Structure formats: C-alpha cells, structure tokens
Amino acid sequence: MSSPDADLLSTAQFSFVDCHGRKIFLRGVNLSGSSKSPLDQPSHLLSHFWETAEAGGESFIGQPLNLEDGSADEHLARLRGWGFNLLRFPVTWEALERAGPKKYDYEYMDYIVRVLVKCKQYGFRVYMDPHQDTWSRFSGGSGAPFWTLPACGIDPYHISATQAALLHSEYPLPHNADPSTFPAMIWGTNYGRLFSLTLFTLFFAGRTFAPNCIIDDMNIQDYLQSHYISAFGELADRIRQADEEEGTGLRDACIIGWDTLNEPAEGLVSWDDLNKLPMKQGTTLKKGTTPTPAQSLRLGMGQPQTVECWDFGTFGPKRTGTVDVNPKGRKVWAEIDQCNGGELPDGTHPRWGWKRDISKWPLGTCVWALHGVWDIQSGYMLQPDYFKYHPTTGIEVEFMTDFWLPHFKAYGERIRSSHPNAILFVQPPVFALPPRVDEEILKGRCAYTGHYYDGLTLITKHWNWFNADSLGVLRGKYRYPLQAVKIGEKAIRKSLMEQIAMLKDDARLISTPCSLLPSTSPHNQYPTVIGEIGTPFDMDDKHAYFESKGDYKNQEKALDASLNACDGSNNVAYTVWTYIARGHSHQWGDAWNGEDLSLWSCDDMRCTYGNGDAGDAGCGGVSNGVESGLRARAKRWSGSEKAREAERKAKSESQARLLSGGGGRSTALLESANASMLSLNTISTRGTNLVPPLPGAGDEQEQLPTAPSILPTTSETSETSTATIISPSSSSLLLSSACHDDDPFDFLTDGARAVRAFCRPRPVKVLGEVVDTRFDIGKAEFKCVIRVPPSTSITSRNGQDEITTEFFIPLVHFASHKLLENSKVRWYGDVKMKKDKTMEMDPPKEYGYRSAEEDEMEEGRAVKKRVLEGIEDREDLFDIEVKVSHGRWNIKGQTLYWSYNQNLEVEEEMVIEVKRRGGAIKVRQGGWVEVPDTASLRERKKSWLCDCTDGCIIM
C-alpha cells in the first residue's frame, strides 16, 4: 500500500509535482455534463418541470454513472484507455439541497462517494466542480435549487414571458413551445438578461447594492452564500467521513482539490450605463433579442419594449434589426399570492420556511426600483451608473477583489475544514484576469483554472478557414479588430496556442508574497488547468450524423487545433468538456440546451454480432441489421407507462438497499463500488531490460519478470538509439462487453467521436522540464524535448527503485497492422434519413434493463461477465519506432518508461521521438488501412474510397 504522502500532489514551479519531484501532466475530461440535471430530465422536456421543482425536485442519483449495471466500469475503463488521468467532477447546488433550505440529499452524497471510489480504483485524479450556468435549470442553465428563485422574490412562471431568461423547454413561448427551434448557444445570452444580472448581483454584492433585501434576519447575499457554501461543505464532510469510517482514502489520493463556482458572472457589478449594451463582446453574448439592462428592468415589471436583435455571424455578432417584446403585463416579480403558492402577508413562507423583512423588501416590486435605481412609473433610470460605484463610499468597485475574493476565502476555509490538503482552483469569470490572493489563504496549494473554447467554431458550429484571436481582442492586444483575424489552418493553430499561453500567464497574477514563505518560493508559482475546452460535434446541421455517417474530420481538425494549443510549449493540464455516459443522442445532443460536445455517444457505437445482442454494458446498438436485445427491451418498456413506472420504482428500491435510509452512511460502500470493478492491468509489450513497476503499483506489488531485450542499453550520450516494438509480452486489459470480443482497438474507438484528436501521446511523469511537445495526427509522429538540470535530485521512496519518465502511447494511433486487420468497423447509426432530409429517430437507448424471464434464467448461475479479461500474450498490438537521445526505454501497455542519467554536471536536453511504422492509420468501410508517407496522391485518395451501403465511420 502506498502511503498518504506518496499520493499527495504538490503545486510548484507552475506544475503539479509528485513525491519524487517529477512533473505530473494531467489530462482528462469533465464527468459529466449530464450531472446538470436529474435522470430523464433533459432541458427540452417541459412536462411536470415546474410542478416537480415546487415539490422539492428529483434526486440526481444516477448522474453521471450507473453503478447498478456495471456500465460505470466500461466508461471509466474507456476513459483510462484513452490516456486520461484527470476528471473534473461537476456537482450542482440543486443536487445537494433541492428539497429546501438545509434539507440535504445525503443519499445523493453517498452515491457521489461511491462513484468517486470507483474513479479512484481506476487511478483517476479528481477535482470537484460546483457547477452552474446562468444560475439554475429554472433560468435556462444549471446550478442553484428552485427555492432560491422565490427567495429572491422571483415568479418563475413569468421568466419566459418577460424574457428575464430563455428556457429551452419553453422556447419560443411556454404555451406553444418547440424546443427543436432553440438557436445554437443562445442559452449564453441569459447572462445578459434580467434574471442572471439580478441573481448574481444579489449573490456576490447584495450587501453593497441591495441592503434592503433582508431574509431570515440577514442580507440576501449572506443568505444565498451561506446556503451554497454549507451545501458543498456537507459534501466535503461526507467524503471525509467515508475516508475516516470506511477507509476509502479519497482525499489527496483521488480528490486533489476543489474548483470554485463554475464560470461566475459579475451580474450588474461595474456596469457603466444601464441604458447601453457593452461595447465589447464578453460574458454577455449578443444573439437573438438583446435588451439593455434598462429594458430588462422594464420588461421585468411587465412593460413592453422594442429591443435590438442580433445574430452571430462569420465575423462575430451583428445587429439584424429590432423586435417588440410584449410581456402582456406579466411581471417576473412575484406577488404575495403568487410566490411559489403562498408567501404569507408577514413574509413567512410555509413551504420553504424563511421569513422576509417585508418592511424593507415587499414583494411585487423590482428590487432595483426599491433601491432607487429607476422609476417604475416613467421607466427612467435614475442612477444609470449605480453598480459602478460603491453607494456609500463612492469608490469605483472591482468585482474580483471586492466581491469574488471574500466569497472564495469563505468557501476555501469551509472546504479545507474537511479536506486540509485540498488544492483550491481559482476560476474567475470567463477570460477575466484572476485577482491577487494572499498566500495565507492559498497555503502553497492552488491552481488556476480558466476556460477556453474556440468561440467562432462553438457558436457557428462550423470549422472555418479563418478565425479570430478573441482573447487578444478582449485583452487589448490589437488596435483594430481586423488585425485579430487569422486566415488559414496554420495561422489559426498558432493563434489558439498564443491564446492558451495568455491564459497560462494569468496564473502568475494569483499569489502575493507571504511572510511565511521566502519571496522566491516556488509555491508562489501555480499550475494552470484549462477546466473546459472542446468542440461541437453537431457541426453543419448534424452533417456527420446522417449524411456522412460518422465522418468527424472537421470536428477532428477543430478539436486537434484546441488540444494542440495546450501542448507545444504551453503544456497545460486540461479537462475536455465533456463525456456523457447517459442520455446523449444525435437528436438532442448532450440533452442540455442543444449543446453537443460529448466525446462519446452510444448513438455512434457499432457492433458486428450475428446474434443481435450488443451486450449490456453500453447503450445498445444495431448488429448486422438486427436490433440488439437491449434496444428491443427498451422499446418494450417504452410502450408501457406502467412498466416504466415499475422500473423506476425498482431502481429506487435498489438504490435504497445500497444506501442506508434517512441520510445514513452506506453499509457496503467499498463492496458496492468493487462489485463490477475492472482490472486496468495494461497491455504489455517487449522492450528493453528496464522493467519499472506497473502504473499505479504500490511498493508491495510483485514485479513482472524482465522481458527479453530487443534494444541495447545505451550510454548516457547524445547518440540516438532506435528500436521497433513488434511483439508484446503477457499482460491483460479489461475491456468492454462482448461486442468488442478481445480487441482493445475496437473498444477504444467504438462510440468515440474524433478520437484521434483527443487520444494523444503525451508526457505523464517527467524528470526535468518539458520544453516542447509536438504531435502530428496526420503522420502519427510524436516528439518531446525535456530539459534536465544538473544533479537532478530524484529518489525513490525505498531508495532503490529507479524513477523514470513516463509517456502515454495510444493504441488508437500506434496499433499494428495485424491488429487492425481484425478490427470491426461497421457502423450503424440510429439516425435514418427520409427523402425530405428530416431525421427519423429510433427510440432512446437505455441499458440496464432485464426482463423477469432473464432474471429467472440467471438465478442461481453466474451472470455472464460484462467484460472480457483475457487479453494475454498478444503478439500484434503495437508496431512503433522509438528514438531516444539518451538512456533506455521500455513499454508496458500504453505506457512508455524512459530512463536517463539524472546526475548531470551541466544542463542537457533529452529528446524522444515516436512514430508508427506504416504511417498514420486511415479508415474506410470494411477495414483499417495504412497510408504510408510514400504513397502517391492517387493511392491516398483510393484508400478513402468505399463502396459500402451501410456507411463508413471515420473517427
């Protein structure tokens, strides 16, 4: 067993550092965007939406993974097989405290603990993400519980009518909703509408700008923040209790830290003039109807307005005209008899329990009118710059230092009361500069986590031949916006890398000198994690789903450009948005506001069974034109509402058995997490006589015998040694369901979208400083340069084992020709095209269903294993060529271990190059083909031709 200190990562020298002093390179994914809502509650579904929320909402148990059917193991094995070692774990405030103030969902917290235990078993590092978008699901996003709306005096039923926010399920009008017409990414405009402008101002700056808003004898700012911080504090306590009582060992070994509130918004703070829209494109996206704050205030009180209408075109936002918005007298500010069914005249709420100070905060009136910002009768803005200056001192306010930083300090103190070693992730509003933070708060354990998306591609959902340096424009890099335009793929890729470099430099701004630390202390130099980065997969009107049937080449270009920007000389950590294990479909994407960024989809799975059963570990599939047993079962269930209700009840009872009642501890926490655990022993190959421990092995693990060397050990000189790996030695890898037989390549590519872009070779643990990493996916060539300072002080825990540099070498790019010949590539989409090119969607796939007859058949017998373990003595996994400037290397599974002299007299650069011996892998229907660099243009084109009728999959 490894010691706790051995598991602890440090943050120093702008890097994550392990106990040996190696730089740790973290790459991963957000698990998951589906956690924004309860199961079976996609954002486009209006039925019972409000009624369920008013009744206390539904549990989020089951998001992001199903722990009951074993599919969690398949998904985590897939993510690990892609080389990811970091997970950002979104959790919403609503999921923790949905039933009312201080009414915590402890069963959901225990479910989270069980998921985290399983993540730990797969070797993932995790940082927790208190996630929100435009405040809550009930204002068109995600995050806060429903009861925060009436607490702030909001009538939720008039949000859409007043355009205080745009809701997917109520678009364009609640009485005539058609969610399929919801414009792409328009949900982001909610940050500039009345609801978010008001709620974020109250949350961060209520004491300053809304002193009359008193509830339960405290200002609304303190009321909201105290509940928010307490809710996540309860979750941190639950994780600590699991460590102390169940021995889960989650803190530090798995959970490295906690993110701050996702993409916080300034609300109205620092707004120059409420009568005007901002001149620069920032948090307030201009798309669709775009009211000024003054117009939003009037609309909120039921006053019709003529507002500007904008669109986001090729060259950014453009004004397209005006439109009349008529709320027909409806107000977003609740009356006494309308506030969630009855706040009493004395300000007491019988359902939620608070008491409002009605002498200062009467319902039915705009809170900003109550504070003299504007006159309701005339609609005139009395103080258009009210939010720019402190109302008492008259001093200009600054959001990050005046309002965000005190919240960060209170939140961090509460989290560290349960997780003392937690790394605090500093996340300002998107593209905003982070504040200075005292080291007394950070304590040497901090990371900067900015977000970055290629905005033009994300909003237009098209990979363009030109782009723009949006971050550079916002930071004043150009005198004229036209100078920010980048033409051609080479220029675009360079620009994206420069923008990531700007975000990386922001980390230098965070910490201030501390009297407890030397001024030159490396603890003041914190790493950067790009918390969200990604690209839409439904580009060009979902062209890849039904016309090209799986051709994601444009998505691959876009995602490769973004992730390449995180490589190079930047070498920043990142977590891609997102991986949806449950609920993704070609029709509704990520099931949230029309977004479609998941790296994997069950609608993209392929299967080549003759028996029609795709196995239970995935989402179902189609095999040789025959529906899988799972999908057939899903159809039978979908035809019976009683059966669906019975299934939900059975699922709930199953969860109740695994979790103790009344919010108690799980009696079998580790057992339930281990129930369907897959082994992640990696695929092994013969290499040099250097045989390090297996990845994740503890000190007590028995070492494998040394494999015969095919590479002579080199002296520590600059001479280059070259070898080719053809034959692997014994090992094992637990993979997917029988749909993939024993083929790891099939498992890692099935259902993956643009997998070549995100499954990249990379450094993992490095002795020295990585100077540059380059990967050309078109040639399958990887190069890394490492600068090793003189006399590098690296020692192992026992003082004997050799500590090596490690790289991830993906099978996706470097698989052998023999392995590819046997791969299954047929792909059957769930989207069929009619002649009028409208989509005909098959019923949603659901996994985990078993009929009573099947249960009887399996009673008393060992249930068929969901996964295969027997990848032993494979002879055909890799065919790669490795060149190193110094030392010797060995490869086990997808990990390459490189040993070189660490006791240098002068600084030296170490270089490693990896390439595939047949050239990059290309794909066509019927098989995977190699296209060597020497191939002619005609041969290259021919390799892409296909005479299939079932459709090609091109990753």
mmCIF file of N, CA and C in Angstrom, residues 7-9 11 16 26 86-90 116 124-130 235-236 239 250-260 411-412 415-416 419-426 445-447 449:
data_model
loop_
_atom_site.group_PDB
_atom_site.id
_atom_site.type_symbol
_atom_site.label_atom_id
_atom_site.label_comp_id
_atom_site.label_asym_id
_atom_site.label_seq_id
_atom_site.Cartn_x
_atom_site.Cartn_y
_atom_site.Cartn_z
ATOM 1 N N ASP A 7 0.811 9.807 -2.226
ATOM 2 C CA ASP A 7 -0.288 10.131 -3.134
ATOM 3 C C ASP A 7 -0.472 11.634 -3.327
ATOM 4 N N LEU A 8 0.109 12.430 -2.458
ATOM 5 C CA LEU A 8 -0.142 13.866 -2.450
ATOM 6 C C LEU A 8 0.592 14.559 -3.585
ATOM 7 N N LEU A 9 -0.153 15.320 -4.362
ATOM 8 C CA LEU A 9 0.458 16.154 -5.391
ATOM 9 C C LEU A 9 0.712 17.538 -4.824
ATOM 10 N N THR A 11 1.816 21.682 -5.750
ATOM 11 C CA THR A 11 1.717 22.663 -6.827
ATOM 12 C C THR A 11 2.873 23.638 -6.682
ATOM 13 N N PHE A 16 2.168 20.524 -11.434
ATOM 14 C CA PHE A 16 1.845 19.547 -10.415
ATOM 15 C C PHE A 16 3.068 18.654 -10.246
ATOM 16 N N LEU A 26 -1.413 16.331 -16.235
ATOM 17 C CA LEU A 26 -2.786 15.880 -16.067
ATOM 18 C C LEU A 26 -3.607 16.231 -17.299
ATOM 19 N N LEU A 86 -7.232 12.564 -15.305
ATOM 20 C CA LEU A 86 -7.838 13.624 -14.506
ATOM 21 C C LEU A 86 -9.315 13.756 -14.852
ATOM 22 N N LEU A 87 -10.154 13.886 -13.835
ATOM 23 C CA LEU A 87 -11.580 14.092 -14.035
ATOM 24 C C LEU A 87 -12.000 15.363 -13.305
ATOM 25 N N ARG A 88 -12.713 16.220 -13.999
ATOM 26 C CA ARG A 88 -13.418 17.325 -13.344
ATOM 27 C C ARG A 88 -14.829 16.821 -13.090
ATOM 28 N N PHE A 89 -15.272 16.921 -11.851
ATOM 29 C CA PHE A 89 -16.491 16.236 -11.415
ATOM 30 C C PHE A 89 -17.564 17.259 -11.071
ATOM 31 N N PRO A 90 -18.438 17.618 -12.040
ATOM 32 C CA PRO A 90 -19.486 18.606 -11.775
ATOM 33 C C PRO A 90 -20.528 18.100 -10.783
ATOM 34 N N LEU A 116 -16.903 8.185 -6.742
ATOM 35 C CA LEU A 116 -15.514 8.609 -6.557
ATOM 36 C C LEU A 116 -14.619 7.438 -6.162
ATOM 37 N N PHE A 124 -7.796 7.525 -11.292
ATOM 38 C CA PHE A 124 -8.043 8.908 -11.693
ATOM 39 C C PHE A 124 -7.771 9.871 -10.541
ATOM 40 N N ARG A 125 -7.232 11.024 -10.895
ATOM 41 C CA ARG A 125 -7.242 12.185 -10.019
ATOM 42 C C ARG A 125 -8.515 12.973 -10.339
ATOM 43 N N VAL A 126 -9.099 13.584 -9.317
ATOM 44 C CA VAL A 126 -10.382 14.259 -9.479
ATOM 45 C C VAL A 126 -10.319 15.625 -8.810
ATOM 46 N N TYR A 127 -10.907 16.629 -9.440
ATOM 47 C CA TYR A 127 -11.190 17.854 -8.702
ATOM 48 C C TYR A 127 -12.671 18.172 -8.844
ATOM 49 N N MET A 128 -13.275 18.505 -7.705
ATOM 50 C CA MET A 128 -14.710 18.698 -7.624
ATOM 51 C C MET A 128 -15.083 20.058 -8.208
ATOM 52 N N ASP A 129 -16.222 20.097 -8.907
ATOM 53 C CA ASP A 129 -16.654 21.293 -9.630
ATOM 54 C C ASP A 129 -18.052 21.699 -9.188
ATOM 55 N N PRO A 130 -18.183 22.739 -8.349
ATOM 56 C CA PRO A 130 -19.520 23.271 -8.039
ATOM 57 C C PRO A 130 -20.070 23.977 -9.278
ATOM 58 N N LEU A 235 -21.048 18.099 1.560
ATOM 59 C CA LEU A 235 -20.494 17.078 0.671
ATOM 60 C C LEU A 235 -19.050 16.771 1.055
ATOM 61 N N ALA A 236 -18.272 17.812 1.346
ATOM 62 C CA ALA A 236 -16.886 17.594 1.761
ATOM 63 C C ALA A 236 -16.832 16.798 3.062
ATOM 64 N N ILE A 239 -17.450 13.124 2.311
ATOM 65 C CA ILE A 239 -16.257 12.476 1.764
ATOM 66 C C ILE A 239 -15.253 12.202 2.878
ATOM 67 N N LEU A 250 -10.176 8.710 -0.243
ATOM 68 C CA LEU A 250 -10.453 9.541 -1.417
ATOM 69 C C LEU A 250 -9.646 10.835 -1.424
ATOM 70 N N ARG A 251 -9.541 11.504 -0.296
ATOM 71 C CA ARG A 251 -8.847 12.786 -0.254
ATOM 72 C C ARG A 251 -7.371 12.600 -0.559
ATOM 73 N N ASP A 252 -6.865 13.461 -1.409
ATOM 74 C CA ASP A 252 -5.464 13.503 -1.821
ATOM 75 C C ASP A 252 -5.107 12.384 -2.806
ATOM 76 N N ALA A 253 -5.437 11.134 -2.466
ATOM 77 C CA ALA A 253 -5.117 10.048 -3.389
ATOM 78 C C ALA A 253 -5.964 10.114 -4.643
ATOM 79 N N CYS A 254 -7.220 10.542 -4.501
ATOM 80 C CA CYS A 254 -8.117 10.674 -5.648
ATOM 81 C C CYS A 254 -8.512 12.132 -5.842
ATOM 82 N N ILE A 255 -9.185 12.697 -4.839
ATOM 83 C CA ILE A 255 -9.624 14.093 -4.938
ATOM 84 C C ILE A 255 -8.453 15.000 -4.590
ATOM 85 N N ILE A 256 -7.940 15.703 -5.588
ATOM 86 C CA ILE A 256 -6.789 16.566 -5.341
ATOM 87 C C ILE A 256 -7.209 17.964 -4.907
ATOM 88 N N GLY A 257 -8.462 18.348 -5.184
ATOM 89 C CA GLY A 257 -8.878 19.689 -4.795
ATOM 90 C C GLY A 257 -10.285 20.011 -5.235
ATOM 91 N N TRP A 258 -10.645 21.277 -5.053
ATOM 92 C CA TRP A 258 -12.000 21.748 -5.323
ATOM 93 C C TRP A 258 -11.945 23.006 -6.180
ATOM 94 N N ASP A 259 -12.693 22.982 -7.252
ATOM 95 C CA ASP A 259 -12.862 24.159 -8.090
ATOM 96 C C ASP A 259 -13.773 25.149 -7.369
ATOM 97 N N THR A 260 -13.710 26.402 -7.779
ATOM 98 C CA THR A 260 -14.668 27.386 -7.291
ATOM 99 C C THR A 260 -15.869 27.417 -8.232
ATOM 100 N N TYR A 411 -15.419 30.147 1.155
ATOM 101 C CA TYR A 411 -15.617 28.824 0.564
ATOM 102 C C TYR A 411 -14.400 27.940 0.811
ATOM 103 N N GLY A 412 -13.204 28.487 0.572
ATOM 104 C CA GLY A 412 -11.988 27.705 0.756
ATOM 105 C C GLY A 412 -11.793 27.260 2.195
ATOM 106 N N ILE A 415 -14.197 24.293 2.867
ATOM 107 C CA ILE A 415 -13.766 23.052 2.219
ATOM 108 C C ILE A 415 -12.563 22.466 2.941
ATOM 109 N N ARG A 416 -11.613 23.313 3.293
ATOM 110 C CA ARG A 416 -10.390 22.802 3.932
ATOM 111 C C ARG A 416 -10.620 22.369 5.380
ATOM 112 N N HIS A 419 -11.128 18.923 4.162
ATOM 113 C CA HIS A 419 -10.066 18.419 3.276
ATOM 114 C C HIS A 419 -8.871 19.374 3.377
ATOM 115 N N PRO A 420 -8.053 19.228 4.424
ATOM 116 C CA PRO A 420 -6.985 20.202 4.703
ATOM 117 C C PRO A 420 -5.994 20.398 3.574
ATOM 118 N N ASN A 421 -5.704 19.344 2.817
ATOM 119 C CA ASN A 421 -4.701 19.440 1.751
ATOM 120 C C ASN A 421 -5.303 19.794 0.396
ATOM 121 N N ALA A 422 -6.552 20.178 0.374
ATOM 122 C CA ALA A 422 -7.215 20.442 -0.902
ATOM 123 C C ALA A 422 -6.500 21.559 -1.669
ATOM 124 N N ILE A 423 -6.278 21.304 -2.952
ATOM 125 C CA ILE A 423 -5.813 22.352 -3.855
ATOM 126 C C ILE A 423 -7.017 23.207 -4.219
ATOM 127 N N LEU A 424 -6.914 24.503 -4.021
ATOM 128 C CA LEU A 424 -8.009 25.404 -4.370
ATOM 129 C C LEU A 424 -7.808 25.896 -5.796
ATOM 130 N N PHE A 425 -8.813 25.682 -6.626
ATOM 131 C CA PHE A 425 -8.754 26.081 -8.026
ATOM 132 C C PHE A 425 -9.401 27.466 -8.164
ATOM 133 N N VAL A 426 -8.639 28.402 -8.675
ATOM 134 C CA VAL A 426 -9.103 29.778 -8.830
ATOM 135 C C VAL A 426 -9.714 29.928 -10.217
ATOM 136 N N ARG A 445 -1.011 25.713 -2.050
ATOM 137 C CA ARG A 445 -1.755 24.660 -2.747
ATOM 138 C C ARG A 445 -2.877 25.309 -3.537
ATOM 139 N N CYS A 446 -2.587 25.582 -4.808
ATOM 140 C CA CYS A 446 -3.515 26.338 -5.646
ATOM 141 C C CYS A 446 -3.257 25.999 -7.103
ATOM 142 N N ALA A 447 -4.268 26.156 -7.916
ATOM 143 C CA ALA A 447 -4.145 26.041 -9.369
ATOM 144 C C ALA A 447 -5.103 27.046 -10.002
ATOM 145 N N THR A 449 -7.643 27.857 -12.997
ATOM 146 C CA THR A 449 -8.435 27.078 -13.941
ATOM 147 C C THR A 449 -9.303 27.994 -14.795
#
